Coordinates of C-alpha atoms in Angstrom, one line a residue:
X1 CA -47.4 15.2 -39.2
X2 CA -45.7 12.0 -38.1
X3 CA -42.3 13.6 -38.5
X4 CA -43.3 16.6 -36.3
X5 CA -44.7 14.2 -33.7
X6 CA -41.5 12.2 -33.6
X7 CA -39.4 15.4 -33.3
X8 CA -41.6 16.6 -30.4
X9 CA -41.1 13.2 -28.7
X10 CA -37.3 13.4 -29.1
X11 CA -37.1 16.9 -27.6
X12 CA -39.1 16.0 -24.5
X13 CA -36.4 13.7 -23.0
X14 CA -35.4 15.3 -19.8
X15 CA -32.4 14.2 -17.7
X16 CA -31.7 16.0 -14.5
X17 CA -28.5 16.6 -12.6
X18 CA -28.2 15.9 -8.8
X19 CA -25.6 17.1 -6.4
X20 CA -25.7 14.6 -3.6
X21 CA -23.9 16.5 -0.9
X22 CA -22.6 15.8 2.6
X23 CA -24.6 18.7 4.1
X24 CA -27.1 19.6 1.4
X25 CA -28.4 18.1 -1.9
X26 CA -30.2 19.7 -4.8
X27 CA -31.3 19.1 -8.4
X28 CA -31.1 21.2 -11.6
X29 CA -32.3 20.9 -15.2
X30 CA -31.4 22.5 -18.4
X31 CA -34.3 23.0 -20.9
X32 CA -32.8 25.5 -23.3
X33 CA -29.5 27.3 -23.0
X34 CA -29.5 28.1 -19.2
X35 CA -29.7 25.5 -16.4
X36 CA -31.9 26.2 -13.4
X37 CA -32.2 24.8 -9.9
X38 CA -35.4 22.8 -9.1
X39 CA -36.9 24.2 -6.0
X40 CA -39.4 22.8 -3.5
X41 CA -42.7 24.4 -2.4
X42 CA -40.9 26.7 0.0
X43 CA -38.7 27.9 -3.0
X44 CA -35.6 26.6 -1.2
X45 CA -33.1 25.1 -3.6
X46 CA -31.2 23.2 -0.9
X47 CA -32.4 20.0 0.7
X48 CA -30.6 19.1 3.9
X49 CA -29.0 15.6 3.5
X50 CA -30.7 14.4 6.6
X51 CA -33.1 11.5 7.3
X52 CA -35.1 11.1 10.5
X53 CA -36.7 7.7 11.2
X54 CA -39.4 8.8 13.6
X55 CA -40.5 6.5 16.5
X56 CA -44.1 6.6 15.0
X57 CA -42.8 4.9 11.8
X58 CA -42.6 7.9 9.6
X59 CA -39.5 8.6 7.5
X60 CA -38.8 12.3 7.2
X61 CA -36.2 13.7 4.8
X62 CA -34.7 17.1 4.3
X63 CA -35.9 20.2 6.3
X64 CA -38.4 18.1 8.2
X65 CA -35.6 15.8 9.4
X66 CA -33.4 18.7 10.3
X67 CA -36.1 20.2 12.4
X68 CA -36.2 17.0 14.5
X69 CA -32.5 16.5 15.0
X70 CA -32.6 17.9 18.5
X71 CA -35.8 16.1 19.5
X72 CA -34.6 12.7 18.1
X73 CA -30.8 13.0 17.7
X74 CA -30.2 9.3 17.9
X75 CA -32.7 8.7 15.0
X76 CA -31.6 11.6 12.7
X77 CA -28.9 10.6 10.2
X78 CA -26.6 13.1 8.5
X79 CA -23.1 13.3 6.9
X80 CA -23.7 9.8 5.5
X81 CA -21.7 10.6 2.5
X82 CA -18.6 10.1 4.6
X83 CA -19.6 6.5 5.2
X84 CA -20.7 5.4 1.7
X85 CA -18.5 2.8 0.0
X86 CA -16.1 2.4 3.0
X87 CA -15.6 -0.1 5.7
X88 CA -16.8 0.3 9.3
X89 CA -13.2 0.3 10.5
X90 CA -12.2 3.0 8.0
X91 CA -15.2 5.1 9.3
X92 CA -14.3 4.8 12.9
X93 CA -12.9 8.4 13.3
X94 CA -16.0 9.8 11.5
X95 CA -18.6 8.2 13.8
X96 CA -17.0 8.9 17.2
X97 CA -18.8 12.2 17.6
X98 CA -22.1 11.2 15.8
X99 CA -25.2 11.2 17.9
X100 CA -26.6 8.2 16.0
X101 CA -25.2 4.7 16.3
X102 CA -23.0 3.2 13.6
X103 CA -22.0 -0.5 13.9
X104 CA -19.9 -3.0 11.9
X105 CA -22.1 -5.3 10.0
X106 CA -21.4 -8.3 7.7
X107 CA -18.0 -8.0 6.0
X108 CA -17.2 -5.0 8.2
X109 CA -19.7 -2.9 6.3
X110 CA -21.0 0.1 8.2
X111 CA -24.6 0.0 9.3
X112 CA -26.7 2.8 10.9
X113 CA -28.6 1.2 13.8
X114 CA -31.8 2.9 14.7
X115 CA -34.0 0.9 17.0
X116 CA -34.3 -2.6 15.5
X117 CA -33.3 -1.3 12.1
X118 CA -29.9 -1.6 10.6
X119 CA -29.5 0.5 7.4
X120 CA -26.7 0.9 5.0
X121 CA -25.3 4.3 4.0
X122 CA -26.6 3.5 0.5
X123 CA -30.1 3.1 1.8
X124 CA -30.0 6.4 3.7
X125 CA -28.6 8.1 0.6
X126 CA -31.4 6.6 -1.5
X127 CA -34.0 8.2 0.8
X128 CA -32.4 11.6 0.2
X129 CA -32.3 11.0 -3.6
X130 CA -35.9 9.8 -3.6
X131 CA -36.8 13.1 -1.9
X132 CA -34.8 15.1 -4.5
X133 CA -36.6 13.1 -7.2
X134 CA -40.0 14.0 -5.8
X135 CA -39.0 17.7 -5.6
X136 CA -37.8 17.7 -9.2
X137 CA -41.0 16.0 -10.4
X138 CA -43.2 18.5 -8.6
X139 CA -41.2 21.4 -10.1
X140 CA -41.2 19.9 -13.7
X141 CA -44.8 18.6 -13.6
X142 CA -43.8 15.1 -14.8
X143 CA -41.9 12.0 -13.7
X144 CA -38.1 11.8 -13.6
X145 CA -36.2 8.7 -14.3
X146 CA -32.7 9.5 -15.8
X147 CA -30.1 11.4 -13.8
X148 CA -26.5 12.4 -13.6
X149 CA -25.2 12.3 -10.0
X150 CA -22.0 14.0 -8.9
X151 CA -19.3 12.7 -6.5
X152 CA -16.0 14.1 -5.3
X153 CA -13.2 13.6 -7.8
X154 CA -11.2 11.6 -5.3
X155 CA -14.0 9.1 -4.7
X156 CA -12.7 5.6 -5.5
X157 CA -14.4 2.8 -7.5
X158 CA -16.3 1.5 -4.4
X159 CA -17.6 4.9 -3.4
X160 CA -18.7 5.6 -7.0
X161 CA -20.4 2.2 -7.3
X162 CA -22.1 2.7 -3.9
X163 CA -23.5 6.1 -5.1
X164 CA -24.9 4.4 -8.3
X165 CA -26.5 1.7 -6.1
X166 CA -28.2 4.4 -4.0
X167 CA -29.6 6.0 -7.1
X168 CA -31.0 2.6 -8.2
X169 CA -32.6 2.1 -4.8
X170 CA -34.3 5.5 -5.3
X171 CA -35.8 4.4 -8.6
X172 CA -33.4 6.4 -10.7
X173 CA -31.2 5.4 -13.7
X174 CA -27.8 7.0 -13.2
X175 CA -26.5 7.7 -16.7
X176 CA -23.2 9.1 -15.5
X177 CA -21.2 9.6 -12.3
X178 CA -19.7 13.0 -12.7
X179 CA -16.8 14.6 -10.7
X180 CA -18.0 17.6 -8.7
X181 CA -15.2 20.0 -9.7
X182 CA -15.7 19.1 -13.4
X183 CA -19.4 19.8 -13.0
X184 CA -18.6 23.2 -11.5
X185 CA -16.4 24.0 -14.4
X186 CA -19.3 23.2 -16.8
X187 CA -21.4 25.7 -14.8
X188 CA -18.6 28.3 -15.0
X189 CA -18.4 27.9 -18.8
X190 CA -22.2 28.5 -19.3
X191 CA -21.9 31.0 -22.1
X192 CA -19.2 29.1 -24.0
X193 CA -16.9 32.1 -24.2
X194 CA -14.7 31.4 -21.2
X195 CA -11.7 29.6 -22.8
X196 CA -8.7 29.3 -20.6
X197 CA -7.3 27.3 -17.7
X198 CA -9.5 27.0 -14.7
X199 CA -8.8 25.9 -11.1
X200 CA -11.9 24.6 -9.4
X201 CA -11.6 24.6 -5.6
X202 CA -14.4 22.5 -4.1
X203 CA -14.7 22.5 -0.3
X204 CA -18.0 21.0 0.8
X205 CA -19.3 19.7 4.1
X206 CA -17.4 16.4 4.1
X207 CA -15.0 16.3 1.2
X208 CA -12.4 18.5 -0.6
X209 CA -11.4 18.4 -4.3
X210 CA -9.3 20.6 -6.6
X211 CA -9.3 20.1 -10.3
X212 CA -7.5 22.0 -13.1
X213 CA -9.2 22.1 -16.4
X214 CA -8.5 23.6 -19.8
X215 CA -11.6 24.9 -21.6
X216 CA -11.3 25.5 -25.4
X217 CA -13.9 25.7 -28.1
X218 CA -16.5 23.9 -25.9
X219 CA -14.1 21.1 -24.9
X220 CA -13.6 20.7 -21.1
X221 CA -10.4 18.7 -20.5
X222 CA -9.4 17.9 -17.0
X223 CA -5.6 18.2 -16.7
X224 CA -5.2 17.1 -13.1
X225 CA -7.2 16.4 -9.9
X226 CA -6.3 16.1 -6.3
X227 CA -8.4 15.8 -3.2
X228 CA -9.2 14.6 0.3
X229 CA -12.4 12.6 1.0
X230 CA -11.9 13.3 4.7
X231 CA -11.8 17.0 4.8
X232 CA -14.6 19.6 4.8
X233 CA -16.8 22.1 6.7
X234 CA -17.8 19.3 9.1
X235 CA -14.2 19.3 10.3
X236 CA -14.5 23.0 11.0
X237 CA -17.7 22.4 13.0
X238 CA -16.0 19.6 15.0
X239 CA -13.2 22.0 16.2
X240 CA -15.8 24.4 17.5
X241 CA -17.9 21.6 18.9
X242 CA -15.0 20.2 20.8
X243 CA -14.3 23.6 22.3
X244 CA -18.0 23.8 23.5
X245 CA -17.9 20.3 24.9
X246 CA -14.7 21.1 26.9
X247 CA -16.6 23.9 28.7
X248 CA -19.4 21.6 29.9
X249 CA -19.5 21.0 33.7
X250 CA -20.5 17.4 33.0
X251 CA -17.9 15.4 31.1
X252 CA -20.5 12.8 30.2
X253 CA -22.2 15.3 27.9
X254 CA -20.2 14.0 24.9
X255 CA -21.8 10.6 25.4
X256 CA -25.4 12.0 25.2
X257 CA -26.9 12.0 21.7
X258 CA -29.0 15.0 22.5
X259 CA -26.0 17.0 23.7
X260 CA -23.9 16.0 20.7
X261 CA -26.6 17.1 18.2
X262 CA -27.2 20.3 20.0
X263 CA -23.5 21.1 20.2
X264 CA -22.9 20.3 16.5
X265 CA -25.9 22.5 15.5
X266 CA -24.5 25.3 17.7
X267 CA -21.0 24.9 16.2
X268 CA -22.4 25.2 12.7
X269 CA -24.2 28.4 13.6
X270 CA -21.1 29.9 15.1
X271 CA -19.1 29.1 12.0
X272 CA -21.7 30.8 9.8
X273 CA -21.8 33.9 12.0
X274 CA -18.0 34.1 12.0
X275 CA -18.0 34.3 8.2
X276 CA -20.0 37.5 8.5
X277 CA -18.7 39.0 11.8
X278 CA -15.4 39.4 13.7
X279 CA -16.8 37.6 16.7
X280 CA -19.8 35.5 17.7
X281 CA -21.3 34.6 21.1
X282 CA -23.1 31.4 22.1
X283 CA -25.4 30.8 25.0
X284 CA -26.4 27.1 25.2
X285 CA -28.6 25.5 27.8
X286 CA -28.0 21.7 27.9
X287 CA -30.2 20.9 30.8
X288 CA -28.6 18.5 33.3
X289 CA -25.3 18.8 31.5
X290 CA -25.1 22.5 32.3
X291 CA -25.0 25.7 30.4
X292 CA -22.3 27.1 28.1
X293 CA -21.5 30.7 27.4
X294 CA -18.8 31.3 24.8
X295 CA -17.5 34.1 22.7
X296 CA -15.3 33.1 19.7
X297 CA -13.4 35.7 17.6
X298 CA -12.8 35.2 13.9
X299 CA -9.0 35.3 14.7
X300 CA -9.4 32.4 17.1
X301 CA -11.5 30.4 14.7
X302 CA -9.1 31.0 11.8
X303 CA -6.1 29.9 13.9
X304 CA -7.9 26.6 14.7
X305 CA -8.8 25.8 11.1
X306 CA -5.5 27.1 9.6
X307 CA -3.9 23.6 9.4
X308 CA -7.0 22.2 7.6
X309 CA -7.0 25.1 5.1
X310 CA -3.3 24.5 4.5
X311 CA -4.1 20.9 3.6
X312 CA -6.3 22.1 0.9
X313 CA -3.7 24.5 -0.4
X314 CA -1.1 21.7 -0.5
X315 CA -3.5 19.8 -2.7
X316 CA -3.8 22.9 -5.0
X317 CA 0.0 23.1 -5.4
X318 CA 0.2 19.3 -6.1
X319 CA -2.6 19.5 -8.7
X320 CA -0.8 22.4 -10.5
X321 CA 2.5 20.3 -10.6
X322 CA 0.6 17.3 -12.0
X323 CA -0.9 19.6 -14.7
X324 CA 2.6 20.9 -15.6
X325 CA 1.6 24.4 -14.7
X326 CA 2.7 27.3 -12.5
X327 CA -0.1 28.8 -10.4
X328 CA 0.5 32.0 -12.3
X329 CA -0.6 30.3 -15.5
X330 CA -4.1 29.7 -14.0
X331 CA -6.6 32.1 -15.7
X332 CA -9.5 31.7 -13.3
X333 CA -10.3 30.4 -9.8
X334 CA -13.8 28.9 -9.3
X335 CA -15.2 28.3 -5.8
X336 CA -17.6 25.4 -5.0
X337 CA -19.1 24.3 -1.8
X338 CA -20.6 26.2 1.2
X339 CA -17.4 26.1 3.2
X340 CA -15.7 28.4 0.6
X341 CA -17.7 31.2 2.2
X342 CA -15.2 31.1 5.2
X343 CA -13.1 34.3 4.7
X344 CA -9.8 32.6 5.6
X345 CA -10.4 30.1 2.8
X346 CA -10.9 32.7 0.2
X347 CA -8.0 34.9 1.5
X348 CA -5.5 32.1 1.6
X349 CA -6.4 30.8 -1.8
X350 CA -6.1 34.3 -3.4
X351 CA -2.8 34.8 -1.7
X352 CA -1.5 31.5 -3.1
X353 CA -2.7 32.0 -6.7
X354 CA -2.5 35.7 -6.9
X355 CA -6.0 35.9 -8.3
X356 CA -9.3 36.7 -6.7
X357 CA -11.7 33.8 -7.0
X358 CA -15.0 34.0 -9.0
X359 CA -18.0 34.4 -6.7
X360 CA -20.8 35.2 -9.3
X361 CA -22.1 31.6 -9.2
X362 CA -23.6 30.4 -5.9
X363 CA -21.0 27.9 -4.5
X364 CA -23.9 25.7 -3.2
X365 CA -25.5 25.5 -6.7
X366 CA -22.6 25.4 -9.1
X367 CA -22.2 21.5 -9.0
X368 CA -25.9 20.9 -9.6
X369 CA -26.0 23.4 -12.5
X370 CA -23.0 21.8 -14.1
X371 CA -24.6 18.3 -13.6
X372 CA -27.7 19.6 -15.4
X373 CA -25.5 20.7 -18.4
X374 CA -23.9 17.2 -18.6
X375 CA -27.4 15.6 -18.2
X376 CA -28.6 17.7 -21.2
X377 CA -25.6 16.6 -23.2
X378 CA -26.3 12.9 -22.4
X379 CA -30.0 13.5 -23.4
X380 CA -28.7 14.4 -26.8
X381 CA -30.0 18.0 -26.6
X382 CA -26.6 19.6 -26.7
X383 CA -23.7 18.5 -29.0
X384 CA -21.6 21.6 -28.6
X385 CA -19.8 20.6 -25.5
X386 CA -17.4 17.7 -24.8
X387 CA -16.3 16.6 -21.3
X388 CA -13.0 14.8 -20.7
X389 CA -12.4 13.7 -17.1
X390 CA -9.5 11.9 -15.4
X391 CA -8.7 9.0 -13.0
X392 CA -6.8 9.9 -9.8
X393 CA -4.3 7.0 -9.4
X394 CA -2.3 4.7 -11.8
X395 CA -3.6 1.2 -12.6
X396 CA -1.5 -1.8 -13.5
X397 CA -0.8 -5.5 -13.4
X398 CA 1.7 -7.5 -11.4
X399 CA 4.4 -9.0 -13.5
X400 CA 7.1 -11.6 -12.9
X401 CA 9.3 -10.8 -9.9
X402 CA 6.7 -8.7 -8.1
X403 CA 6.8 -5.5 -10.2
X404 CA 3.8 -3.5 -11.4
X405 CA 3.5 -2.7 -15.0
X406 CA 1.4 0.4 -15.1
X407 CA -1.1 0.4 -18.0
X408 CA -3.1 3.5 -17.2
X409 CA -1.3 6.4 -15.5
X410 CA -2.8 8.8 -13.0
X411 CA -4.5 11.8 -14.4
X412 CA -5.2 9.9 -17.7
X413 CA -8.3 11.1 -19.5
X414 CA -11.4 8.9 -19.2
X415 CA -13.0 7.0 -20.8
X416 CA -9.8 5.2 -21.8
X417 CA -8.6 1.8 -22.9
X418 CA -5.0 0.5 -22.9
X419 CA -3.7 -2.9 -24.1
X420 CA -0.4 -4.6 -23.6
X421 CA 0.9 -8.1 -24.4
X422 CA 2.4 -10.4 -21.8
X423 CA 3.6 -14.0 -21.7
X424 CA 4.2 -16.9 -19.4
X425 CA 7.2 -17.3 -17.0
X426 CA 7.2 -21.1 -16.7
X427 CA 7.3 -23.9 -19.4
X428 CA 4.0 -25.5 -20.3
X429 CA 2.0 -23.1 -18.2
X430 CA -1.7 -23.4 -19.0
X431 CA -3.1 -20.9 -16.5
X432 CA -2.2 -17.3 -15.8
X433 CA -3.2 -15.5 -12.6
X434 CA -3.6 -11.8 -13.1
X435 CA -3.4 -9.4 -10.1
X436 CA -4.6 -5.8 -10.6
X437 CA -2.9 -3.1 -8.5
X438 CA -3.5 0.7 -7.9
X439 CA -0.7 3.0 -6.9
X440 CA 2.4 4.9 -7.9
X441 CA 5.2 2.6 -6.7
X442 CA 7.1 0.2 -8.9
X443 CA 6.7 -3.0 -6.7
X444 CA 3.4 -4.7 -6.0
X445 CA 4.1 -5.0 -2.3
X446 CA 4.0 -1.2 -2.1
X447 CA 0.7 -0.8 -4.0
X448 CA -3.0 -1.6 -3.3
X449 CA -4.4 -4.9 -4.6
X450 CA -7.8 -4.3 -6.3
X451 CA -8.6 -7.7 -7.6
X452 CA -7.4 -11.0 -9.1
X453 CA -8.6 -13.5 -11.7
X454 CA -7.3 -16.4 -13.8
X455 CA -7.0 -17.0 -17.5
X456 CA -7.2 -20.8 -18.2
X457 CA -6.6 -22.9 -21.3
X458 CA -3.3 -21.4 -22.5
X459 CA -1.4 -23.7 -24.9
X460 CA 1.4 -25.6 -23.1
X461 CA 4.3 -23.9 -24.8
X462 CA 7.8 -22.9 -23.5
X463 CA 7.9 -19.9 -21.3
X464 CA 7.8 -16.6 -23.2
X465 CA 6.0 -18.0 -26.3
X466 CA 2.2 -17.7 -25.3
X467 CA 0.8 -14.3 -26.1
X468 CA -1.6 -12.9 -23.5
X469 CA -3.2 -9.5 -24.4
X470 CA -4.3 -7.7 -21.3
X471 CA -6.7 -4.8 -21.8
X472 CA -7.6 -2.2 -19.1
X473 CA -10.9 -0.3 -19.8
X474 CA -12.0 2.6 -17.6
X475 CA -15.5 3.8 -18.4
X476 CA -16.9 7.3 -18.1
X477 CA -17.8 6.6 -14.4
X478 CA -14.2 5.7 -13.5
X479 CA -15.0 2.0 -13.1
X480 CA -12.2 -0.4 -14.3
X481 CA -12.7 -3.6 -16.3
X482 CA -9.8 -5.8 -17.1
X483 CA -9.8 -8.4 -19.9
X484 CA -7.1 -11.0 -20.7
X485 CA -7.1 -12.9 -24.1
X486 CA -4.7 -15.6 -25.3
X487 CA -4.0 -14.5 -28.9
X488 CA -3.4 -17.9 -30.4
X489 CA -6.5 -19.7 -29.0
X490 CA -8.9 -16.7 -28.5
X491 CA -9.6 -17.9 -24.9
X492 CA -10.6 -14.9 -22.8
X493 CA -11.3 -14.0 -19.1
X494 CA -12.3 -10.7 -17.5
X495 CA -13.2 -9.0 -14.2
X496 CA -14.8 -5.7 -13.3
X497 CA -12.7 -4.1 -10.6
X498 CA -14.8 -2.7 -7.8
X499 CA -12.7 -2.6 -4.6
X500 CA -14.6 -3.7 -1.5
X501 CA -14.1 -0.4 0.3
X502 CA -11.6 1.6 -1.8
X503 CA -8.6 3.6 -0.8
X504 CA -8.4 5.7 2.3
X505 CA -7.0 9.2 2.4
X506 CA -4.0 8.0 4.3
X507 CA -3.3 5.3 1.8
X508 CA -3.5 7.7 -1.1
X509 CA -1.3 10.2 0.6
X510 CA 1.2 7.5 1.6
X511 CA 1.3 6.2 -1.9
X512 CA 2.0 9.6 -3.4
X513 CA 4.7 10.6 -0.9
X514 CA 6.5 7.2 -1.1
X515 CA 6.4 7.2 -4.9
X516 CA 8.4 10.4 -4.9
X517 CA 10.8 9.5 -2.0
X518 CA 11.6 6.1 -3.5
X519 CA 11.4 6.8 -7.2
X520 CA 15.1 6.2 -8.0
X521 CA 15.4 3.1 -5.8
X522 CA 12.2 1.7 -7.3
X523 CA 13.3 2.3 -10.8
X524 CA 16.7 0.5 -10.2
X525 CA 15.0 -2.4 -8.4
X526 CA 12.5 -2.8 -11.2
X527 CA 15.1 -2.7 -13.9
X528 CA 17.1 -5.5 -12.1
X529 CA 14.1 -7.7 -11.6
X530 CA 12.7 -7.4 -15.1
X531 CA 16.1 -7.9 -16.8
X532 CA 16.9 -11.0 -14.7
X533 CA 13.4 -12.5 -15.1
X534 CA 13.5 -12.0 -18.9
X535 CA 17.0 -13.5 -19.1
X536 CA 16.1 -16.6 -17.0
X537 CA 12.9 -17.2 -19.0
X538 CA 14.9 -17.0 -22.3
X539 CA 17.5 -19.5 -21.1
X540 CA 14.9 -22.0 -20.0
X541 CA 12.7 -21.5 -23.1
X542 CA 15.6 -21.8 -25.5
X543 CA 17.0 -25.0 -23.9
X544 CA 13.5 -26.6 -24.1
X545 CA 13.1 -25.4 -27.7
X546 CA 16.4 -26.9 -28.8
X547 CA 15.1 -30.3 -27.8
X548 CA 12.2 -29.9 -30.2
X549 CA 13.5 -27.9 -33.1
X550 CA 15.8 -29.3 -35.8
X551 CA 18.5 -26.7 -36.8
X552 CA 21.6 -26.8 -39.0
X553 CA 24.8 -27.4 -37.0
X554 CA 26.1 -23.8 -37.5
X555 CA 22.8 -22.3 -36.1
X556 CA 22.7 -24.8 -33.2
X557 CA 26.2 -23.7 -32.3
X558 CA 25.3 -20.0 -32.4
X559 CA 22.3 -20.6 -30.2
X560 CA 24.2 -22.6 -27.6
X561 CA 26.9 -19.9 -27.5
X562 CA 24.3 -17.2 -26.9
X563 CA 22.6 -19.2 -24.2
X564 CA 26.0 -19.9 -22.5
X565 CA 26.9 -16.2 -22.5
X566 CA 23.6 -15.2 -21.0
X567 CA 23.8 -17.9 -18.3
X568 CA 27.3 -16.8 -17.4
X569 CA 26.0 -13.2 -16.8
X570 CA 23.1 -14.5 -14.7
X571 CA 25.5 -16.5 -12.5
X572 CA 27.7 -13.4 -12.0
X573 CA 24.7 -11.2 -11.1
X574 CA 25.5 -8.9 -14.0
X575 CA 24.1 -5.3 -14.4
X576 CA 20.7 -5.0 -16.0
X577 CA 22.2 -3.4 -19.2
X578 CA 24.5 -6.4 -19.7
X579 CA 21.6 -8.8 -19.3
X580 CA 19.5 -6.9 -21.7
X581 CA 22.2 -6.8 -24.3
X582 CA 22.8 -10.6 -24.0
X583 CA 19.1 -11.3 -24.1
X584 CA 18.8 -9.3 -27.3
X585 CA 21.6 -11.3 -28.8
X586 CA 19.9 -14.5 -27.9
X587 CA 16.6 -13.2 -29.4
X588 CA 18.3 -12.6 -32.7
X589 CA 19.5 -16.1 -33.1
X590 CA 16.3 -17.9 -31.9
X591 CA 13.8 -16.4 -34.3
X592 CA 13.7 -19.6 -36.3
X593 CA 13.3 -21.7 -33.2
X594 CA 10.2 -19.8 -32.2
X595 CA 8.6 -20.4 -35.5
X596 CA 9.5 -24.1 -35.5
X597 CA 8.2 -24.6 -31.9
X598 CA 4.8 -23.0 -32.8
X599 CA 4.5 -25.2 -35.9
X600 CA 5.3 -28.3 -33.9
X601 CA 2.8 -27.4 -31.2
X602 CA 0.0 -26.9 -33.8
X603 CA 0.9 -30.1 -35.6
X604 CA 0.8 -32.0 -32.3
X605 CA -2.5 -30.6 -31.3
X606 CA -4.0 -31.5 -34.7
X607 CA -2.8 -35.1 -34.5
X608 CA -4.2 -35.5 -31.0
X609 CA -7.6 -34.1 -32.2
X610 CA -7.6 -36.5 -35.2
X611 CA -6.8 -39.5 -32.9
X612 CA -9.8 -38.6 -30.7

C-alpha cells in the first residue's frame, strides 16, 4: 500500500513549459506521450504579452490589456522582451516609436514610466508570467510552481538571467532556460521516429533564431546556432507604420501615444491581411491628426521587408557553415513563430534550401510544446530523450601580452566544463588577476570583457613555476562560472559571469566579421606575443633560480649557455619558431632547477612556520 502511494506521488509531479514571447505567450504540459497547450476560459491558447496599468489602479494582462491599448496607449506595455537584460542606451532605437515612456534609470537600466511608477522589464514580464501561471492552474486544476521557460538562442547571459528573475518574481521556479529553436525541434520530434538533420527557422515578433540539430535515437544535439535579437515581425510592422505616419496631414502625429498605438495596430492588421491576400486597404480616422486611406499590395510589402528577410537567410547560411554542412544536407525545415506565415519568408527559405518547410505544427505553439517535453524530462517522467544545446560565442581568459586563450569555443555543447593550467609572469607574484572575455578575435582589445576577479595567496615563486588551474563551467542555462585554483596551496577563487547588459547585435556581428577578416593577422600576432612572453619569463625565472639552486659546474654551464642563446634571440626580435625552439632547449636543461626551487620554497615555508 505504501509503495503504491509513493509511486502515485512520484507520478503527480507536473512541470510546465512556457513560451514567453515578444507578441504572445503560452504554456503547455505533457502528461503522457503527447504535449498539449493549456488554454484559458475562451479556449484561446495565446495570451498577448501586454500589460495595462489602468488609471483606476487595476493591472490588466493579456487580452484585456490589448483591448485597452487604444484607450490607454501610454499605459499599455508591449514588446518588453526587446528591453529585458539590456541597457537603456542599447534600447534607444527600440523605444523611439513606442507609445509608452521608457527612461534610463539607475546604472542605465531601462525603466517603463507610467504615471508615478517606474517598472523594470523584468517586472512587466513577471506580470505576464503570473497570468500564464494562473491560466495553467485553471486548466490543470491544481497549483503550478516548476517551469521551463524558453528564450531566443542568441540571448546572452544577462538576458537569460533577467528572464529567470522575471519567473522568480512571478512565483515560479525556473528549472531550465531553454533555447526556442531547440524547443521547437523537440516538438518536431514528438513521435521519436524523425531521425535526421533539422533546420529550425524561428522568426517571432521581436527576435530571430536559426538552429541546426541532429536527431538520432532520441538524442537532440544542436550543431550550430545563429540569430539576431533585434529582428522580427515587429520590424515588419514598423515599416508599414512609418508609411502610414508619412501620410498624416499633421506631422505631430508620431509624438501622440494614441496615434502611435493606433497606427501600430493598423500596421499589424495590414501585415496579417497581406499574408492571405494580394492587397489590403486601410481606412484610419485619427481625429485631429487626420484620416489615412491606404492600399498596399503584397508586392510592395515584400519589396519593403526583403532586406530584413535576407538578413535571416544570411544567418541560415552562416549556421550551416558552422555546422559543417551544405544546405542540401538538411533533411527537414521547421518553421517557428507567427512571422513565418508571411509568404515571402516561406518562399525565400524554400528557394534557399531547396526543401518545402514543415507546416503541420502551428508555428505559434511549437516552442511551448517543445518546452513541455523538456519540462516532462526534467520532472523525471521521460528518460528516452536527451537534449544537448550550445553556446553562441567563444569564452576565454586574457593571458600575458593581451591575448585571449579560448577555453570554450562557440557552438560547444552545454553543459560543459573545460580546465587549463596557467602560471605567473612576474617573479614572486602572489596575486593573479583574471579577466574573462567573449568573442572570436585573438587579442583581448578586440573582444568583449565579461568580468574580472583576483586569486590571492599564490606562493612567491619565480615566474612560470606557480600552477594556476582555471576552470570554465557553463551550465545548462548558458550561465558561465569561472574558478581559479593554485594547485600547490589549494587556494581558490571564483566568479559567476553575468554581463551587466550583454552583447548587442552589432557587437556580435562585428566580432564574427572581424574574426574572419583578421584571422591570419591575429594568428601571427598571437604567435609572436606568446613566444616572446614565454621566452622572457623563462630567462627571468632561470636567472633567479640559478641564485638559489646548487648545480654541478657542467650543468650550470649548460643552463647559462641556453639562457644566453635565448636572450640573444630576444634581443634580435627573432621569429616565433626560433624563440620556441630555444625555449624548449632551455626547458630541457632546467628540469632539475625547477625541482630544487620548489623544494627550497617548501623548506623555507616550513622553517618560517616553526619559528612562529
